[in-house]
Amino acid sequence: MTMIDTHIYMVRHAESVHIHGEERSRGLTEEGLLHAKYIADLFANIQVDVVVSSPYERAIQTVQYIAAEKGLNIQEYEDLRERPIKGLNYKETWDVIVEAIRVSFDDKDYALQGGETTNQARERSVPTLELLLEQYEGKHVVIGTHGNIMTIMMNYYHSKYDYHFWEQTSKPDIYHLIFRDKKLTEVNRLWKDNLFLS
């Protein structure tokens, strides 16, 4: 029986200014939009069959030019939204948030008040990814995503994708994941920080 490779391109969103209360609606900065256009150029010679995204505007905007160039619609999946480590109705310092994210990769049932644990985020996001692997077996799928939820999904397949991996990712970032029979067999980073100099 021939095993078929399915290609998933995790595209972490480009730069977006954090605005409290606008987690879902805040878009990319001017530089972020330039990065998004450059990402589309990177995919010019890469087969893309499907473009899906988190419903958050910054993720959609990051893959919108890929979809336009390939003549594809963007399919939004609510369960691919970013993981809120804290409740969205109150502010917290970045240092506290980062420390909470660090702890959450060791204690997967940990979150700040009102937040979502790593286990909870995994339980909603991984089935969506597995559904995509079933529906588009043998295809090339671009996913507009976020750093935390991307790392949580990748961590499900290999523990080396942890807090330290998340910490070194950039905005934007691109990881090419190759699956065979729903098993992650290879990961390559396609984005290089010096590819685009604004």
mmCIF file of N, CA, C and O in Angstrom, residues 130-180:
data_model
loop_
_atom_site.group_PDB
_atom_site.id
_atom_site.type_symbol
_atom_site.label_atom_id
_atom_site.label_comp_id
_atom_site.label_asym_id
_atom_site.label_seq_id
_atom_site.Cartn_x
_atom_site.Cartn_y
_atom_site.Cartn_z
ATOM 1 N N GLU A 130 -6.480 17.219 12.276
ATOM 2 C CA GLU A 130 -6.639 15.827 11.827
ATOM 3 C C GLU A 130 -7.737 15.719 10.756
ATOM 4 O O GLU A 130 -7.609 14.931 9.813
ATOM 5 N N LEU A 131 -8.784 16.519 10.903
ATOM 6 C CA LEU A 131 -9.844 16.554 9.889
ATOM 7 C C LEU A 131 -9.290 17.044 8.557
ATOM 8 O O LEU A 131 -9.602 16.478 7.495
ATOM 9 N N LEU A 132 -8.463 18.070 8.613
ATOM 10 C CA LEU A 132 -7.839 18.591 7.392
ATOM 11 C C LEU A 132 -6.936 17.536 6.758
ATOM 12 O O LEU A 132 -6.898 17.393 5.524
ATOM 13 N N LEU A 133 -6.213 16.789 7.585
ATOM 14 C CA LEU A 133 -5.342 15.728 7.069
ATOM 15 C C LEU A 133 -6.163 14.638 6.370
ATOM 16 O O LEU A 133 -5.705 14.048 5.384
ATOM 17 N N GLU A 134 -7.364 14.379 6.876
ATOM 18 C CA GLU A 134 -8.246 13.387 6.250
ATOM 19 C C GLU A 134 -8.841 13.932 4.952
ATOM 20 O O GLU A 134 -8.813 13.265 3.907
ATOM 21 N N GLN A 135 -9.381 15.121 5.031
ATOM 22 C CA GLN A 135 -10.076 15.698 3.878
ATOM 23 C C GLN A 135 -9.139 15.986 2.717
ATOM 24 O O GLN A 135 -9.535 15.869 1.549
ATOM 25 N N TYR A 136 -7.920 16.367 3.030
ATOM 26 C CA TYR A 136 -6.992 16.817 1.988
ATOM 27 C C TYR A 136 -5.732 15.956 1.935
ATOM 28 O O TYR A 136 -4.640 16.450 1.705
ATOM 29 N N GLU A 137 -5.929 14.660 2.134
ATOM 30 C CA GLU A 137 -4.800 13.734 2.064
ATOM 31 C C GLU A 137 -4.103 13.870 0.711
ATOM 32 O O GLU A 137 -4.746 13.886 -0.350
ATOM 33 N N GLY A 138 -2.792 13.983 0.760
ATOM 34 C CA GLY A 138 -2.005 14.108 -0.463
ATOM 35 C C GLY A 138 -1.954 15.518 -1.028
ATOM 36 O O GLY A 138 -1.302 15.756 -2.045
ATOM 37 N N LYS A 139 -2.621 16.463 -0.357
ATOM 38 C CA LYS A 139 -2.682 17.844 -0.833
ATOM 39 C C LYS A 139 -1.691 18.732 -0.083
ATOM 40 O O LYS A 139 -1.024 18.313 0.859
ATOM 41 N N HIS A 140 -1.645 19.984 -0.527
ATOM 42 C CA HIS A 140 -0.801 21.004 0.106
ATOM 43 C C HIS A 140 -1.727 22.057 0.710
ATOM 44 O O HIS A 140 -2.447 22.743 -0.020
ATOM 45 N N VAL A 141 -1.694 22.167 2.042
ATOM 46 C CA VAL A 141 -2.641 23.008 2.774
ATOM 47 C C VAL A 141 -1.889 24.105 3.525
ATOM 48 O O VAL A 141 -0.993 23.822 4.324
ATOM 49 N N VAL A 142 -2.270 25.350 3.285
ATOM 50 C CA VAL A 142 -1.724 26.491 4.021
ATOM 51 C C VAL A 142 -2.672 26.823 5.165
ATOM 52 O O VAL A 142 -3.888 26.918 4.961
ATOM 53 N N ILE A 143 -2.114 26.990 6.361
ATOM 54 C CA ILE A 143 -2.916 27.361 7.531
ATOM 55 C C ILE A 143 -2.419 28.689 8.083
ATOM 56 O O ILE A 143 -1.265 28.805 8.503
ATOM 57 N N GLY A 144 -3.296 29.688 8.099
ATOM 58 C CA GLY A 144 -2.988 30.947 8.757
ATOM 59 C C GLY A 144 -3.179 30.768 10.248
ATOM 60 O O GLY A 144 -4.287 30.454 10.705
ATOM 61 N N THR A 145 -2.108 30.964 11.023
ATOM 62 C CA THR A 145 -2.170 30.555 12.424
ATOM 63 C C THR A 145 -1.463 31.556 13.337
ATOM 64 O O THR A 145 -1.063 32.652 12.930
ATOM 65 N N HIS A 146 -1.311 31.144 14.590
ATOM 66 C CA HIS A 146 -0.716 31.965 15.649
ATOM 67 C C HIS A 146 0.379 31.159 16.336
ATOM 68 O O HIS A 146 0.357 29.926 16.335
ATOM 69 N N GLY A 147 1.296 31.851 16.988
ATOM 70 C CA GLY A 147 2.451 31.178 17.575
ATOM 71 C C GLY A 147 2.110 30.147 18.624
ATOM 72 O O GLY A 147 2.643 29.033 18.630
ATOM 73 N N ASN A 148 1.200 30.493 19.530
ATOM 74 C CA ASN A 148 0.895 29.598 20.644
ATOM 75 C C ASN A 148 0.123 28.367 20.195
ATOM 76 O O ASN A 148 0.497 27.227 20.511
ATOM 77 N N ILE A 149 -0.949 28.569 19.438
ATOM 78 C CA ILE A 149 -1.765 27.425 19.014
ATOM 79 C C ILE A 149 -1.010 26.559 18.009
ATOM 80 O O ILE A 149 -1.151 25.328 18.004
ATOM 81 N N MET A 150 -0.165 27.162 17.171
ATOM 82 C CA MET A 150 0.674 26.385 16.257
ATOM 83 C C MET A 150 1.601 25.466 17.045
ATOM 84 O O MET A 150 1.722 24.263 16.745
ATOM 85 N N THR A 151 2.254 26.010 18.072
ATOM 86 C CA THR A 151 3.176 25.217 18.882
ATOM 87 C C THR A 151 2.445 24.101 19.616
ATOM 88 O O THR A 151 2.936 22.971 19.707
ATOM 89 N N ILE A 152 1.248 24.405 20.128
ATOM 90 C CA ILE A 152 0.459 23.385 20.827
ATOM 91 C C ILE A 152 0.097 22.240 19.880
ATOM 92 O O ILE A 152 0.195 21.059 20.247
ATOM 93 N N MET A 153 -0.292 22.555 18.657
ATOM 94 C CA MET A 153 -0.611 21.497 17.689
ATOM 95 C C MET A 153 0.624 20.678 17.348
ATOM 96 O O MET A 153 0.571 19.438 17.306
ATOM 97 N N MET A 154 1.749 21.340 17.120
ATOM 98 C CA MET A 154 2.980 20.619 16.786
ATOM 99 C C MET A 154 3.471 19.785 17.965
ATOM 100 O O MET A 154 4.001 18.684 17.793
ATOM 101 N N ASN A 155 3.277 20.305 19.180
ATOM 102 C CA ASN A 155 3.679 19.590 20.387
ATOM 103 C C ASN A 155 2.928 18.273 20.547
ATOM 104 O O ASN A 155 3.459 17.301 21.114
ATOM 105 N N TYR A 156 1.709 18.208 20.036
ATOM 106 C CA TYR A 156 0.932 16.969 20.086
ATOM 107 C C TYR A 156 1.653 15.840 19.348
ATOM 108 O O TYR A 156 1.575 14.673 19.756
ATOM 109 N N TYR A 157 2.377 16.197 18.300
ATOM 110 C CA TYR A 157 3.064 15.189 17.484
ATOM 111 C C TYR A 157 4.506 14.954 17.927
ATOM 112 O O TYR A 157 5.052 13.880 17.671
ATOM 113 N N HIS A 158 5.111 15.944 18.598
ATOM 114 C CA HIS A 158 6.479 15.758 19.102
ATOM 115 C C HIS A 158 6.737 16.758 20.217
ATOM 116 O O HIS A 158 6.515 17.963 20.055
ATOM 117 N N SER A 159 7.246 16.251 21.336
ATOM 118 C CA SER A 159 7.432 17.077 22.535
ATOM 119 C C SER A 159 8.495 18.166 22.376
ATOM 120 O O SER A 159 8.547 19.091 23.196
ATOM 121 N N LYS A 160 9.338 18.072 21.351
ATOM 122 C CA LYS A 160 10.380 19.102 21.194
ATOM 123 C C LYS A 160 9.784 20.451 20.788
ATOM 124 O O LYS A 160 10.451 21.484 20.899
ATOM 125 N N TYR A 161 8.545 20.448 20.342
ATOM 126 C CA TYR A 161 7.878 21.710 20.026
ATOM 127 C C TYR A 161 7.209 22.208 21.310
ATOM 128 O O TYR A 161 6.049 21.931 21.582
ATOM 129 N N ASP A 162 8.003 22.932 22.087
ATOM 130 C CA ASP A 162 7.613 23.319 23.432
ATOM 131 C C ASP A 162 7.751 24.824 23.616
ATOM 132 O O ASP A 162 7.802 25.578 22.637
ATOM 133 N N TYR A 163 7.816 25.268 24.859
ATOM 134 C CA TYR A 163 7.940 26.699 25.147
ATOM 135 C C TYR A 163 9.151 27.312 24.456
ATOM 136 O O TYR A 163 9.073 28.409 23.895
ATOM 137 N N HIS A 164 10.286 26.605 24.493
ATOM 138 C CA HIS A 164 11.515 27.144 23.904
ATOM 139 C C HIS A 164 11.379 27.274 22.385
ATOM 140 O O HIS A 164 11.903 28.225 21.792
ATOM 141 N N PHE A 165 10.678 26.346 21.771
ATOM 142 C CA PHE A 165 10.396 26.468 20.339
ATOM 143 C C PHE A 165 9.532 27.695 20.089
ATOM 144 O O PHE A 165 9.828 28.517 19.212
ATOM 145 N N TRP A 166 8.437 27.825 20.851
ATOM 146 C CA TRP A 166 7.547 28.991 20.697
ATOM 147 C C TRP A 166 8.318 30.291 20.859
ATOM 148 O O TRP A 166 8.131 31.232 20.092
ATOM 149 N N GLU A 167 9.210 30.321 21.852
ATOM 150 C CA GLU A 167 9.938 31.540 22.192
ATOM 151 C C GLU A 167 10.817 32.029 21.042
ATOM 152 O O GLU A 167 11.029 33.229 20.885
ATOM 153 N N GLN A 168 11.329 31.084 20.225
ATOM 154 C CA GLN A 168 12.239 31.482 19.155
ATOM 155 C C GLN A 168 11.528 31.707 17.813
ATOM 156 O O GLN A 168 12.172 32.075 16.831
ATOM 157 N N THR A 169 10.223 31.514 17.769
ATOM 158 C CA THR A 169 9.507 31.762 16.514
ATOM 159 C C THR A 169 9.402 33.265 16.270
ATOM 160 O O THR A 169 9.518 34.071 17.190
ATOM 161 N N SER A 170 9.191 33.625 15.014
ATOM 162 C CA SER A 170 9.129 35.041 14.633
ATOM 163 C C SER A 170 7.749 35.372 14.077
ATOM 164 O O SER A 170 6.913 34.497 13.870
ATOM 165 N N LYS A 171 7.522 36.652 13.840
ATOM 166 C CA LYS A 171 6.302 37.129 13.198
ATOM 167 C C LYS A 171 6.705 37.877 11.932
ATOM 168 O O LYS A 171 7.262 38.975 12.031
ATOM 169 N N PRO A 172 6.429 37.294 10.766
ATOM 170 C CA PRO A 172 5.767 36.009 10.533
ATOM 171 C C PRO A 172 6.751 34.848 10.677
ATOM 172 O O PRO A 172 7.949 35.053 10.904
ATOM 173 N N ASP A 173 6.238 33.662 10.510
ATOM 174 C CA ASP A 173 7.070 32.463 10.477
ATOM 175 C C ASP A 173 6.333 31.418 9.640
ATOM 176 O O ASP A 173 5.102 31.472 9.510
ATOM 177 N N ILE A 174 7.092 30.496 9.062
ATOM 178 C CA ILE A 174 6.487 29.464 8.208
ATOM 179 C C ILE A 174 7.157 28.123 8.491
ATOM 180 O O ILE A 174 8.394 28.017 8.409
ATOM 181 N N TYR A 175 6.352 27.121 8.796
ATOM 182 C CA TYR A 175 6.857 25.766 8.994
ATOM 183 C C TYR A 175 6.131 24.809 8.051
ATOM 184 O O TYR A 175 4.899 24.808 7.996
ATOM 185 N N HIS A 176 6.918 24.044 7.341
ATOM 186 C CA HIS A 176 6.396 23.048 6.407
ATOM 187 C C HIS A 176 6.392 21.695 7.118
ATOM 188 O O HIS A 176 7.457 21.143 7.433
ATOM 189 N N LEU A 177 5.203 21.182 7.389
ATOM 190 C CA LEU A 177 5.042 19.902 8.066
ATOM 191 C C LEU A 177 4.612 18.847 7.048
ATOM 192 O O LEU A 177 3.678 19.077 6.278
ATOM 193 N N ILE A 178 5.282 17.722 7.056
ATOM 194 C CA ILE A 178 4.922 16.619 6.171
ATOM 195 C C ILE A 178 4.353 15.477 7.019
ATOM 196 O O ILE A 178 4.993 15.018 7.972
ATOM 197 N N PHE A 179 3.137 15.067 6.676
ATOM 198 C CA PHE A 179 2.462 13.982 7.381
ATOM 199 C C PHE A 179 2.306 12.790 6.461
ATOM 200 O O PHE A 179 2.042 12.943 5.263
ATOM 201 N N ARG A 180 2.426 11.617 7.033
ATOM 202 C CA ARG A 180 2.147 10.370 6.327
ATOM 203 C C ARG A 180 1.303 9.502 7.248
ATOM 204 O O ARG A 180 1.745 9.176 8.350
#
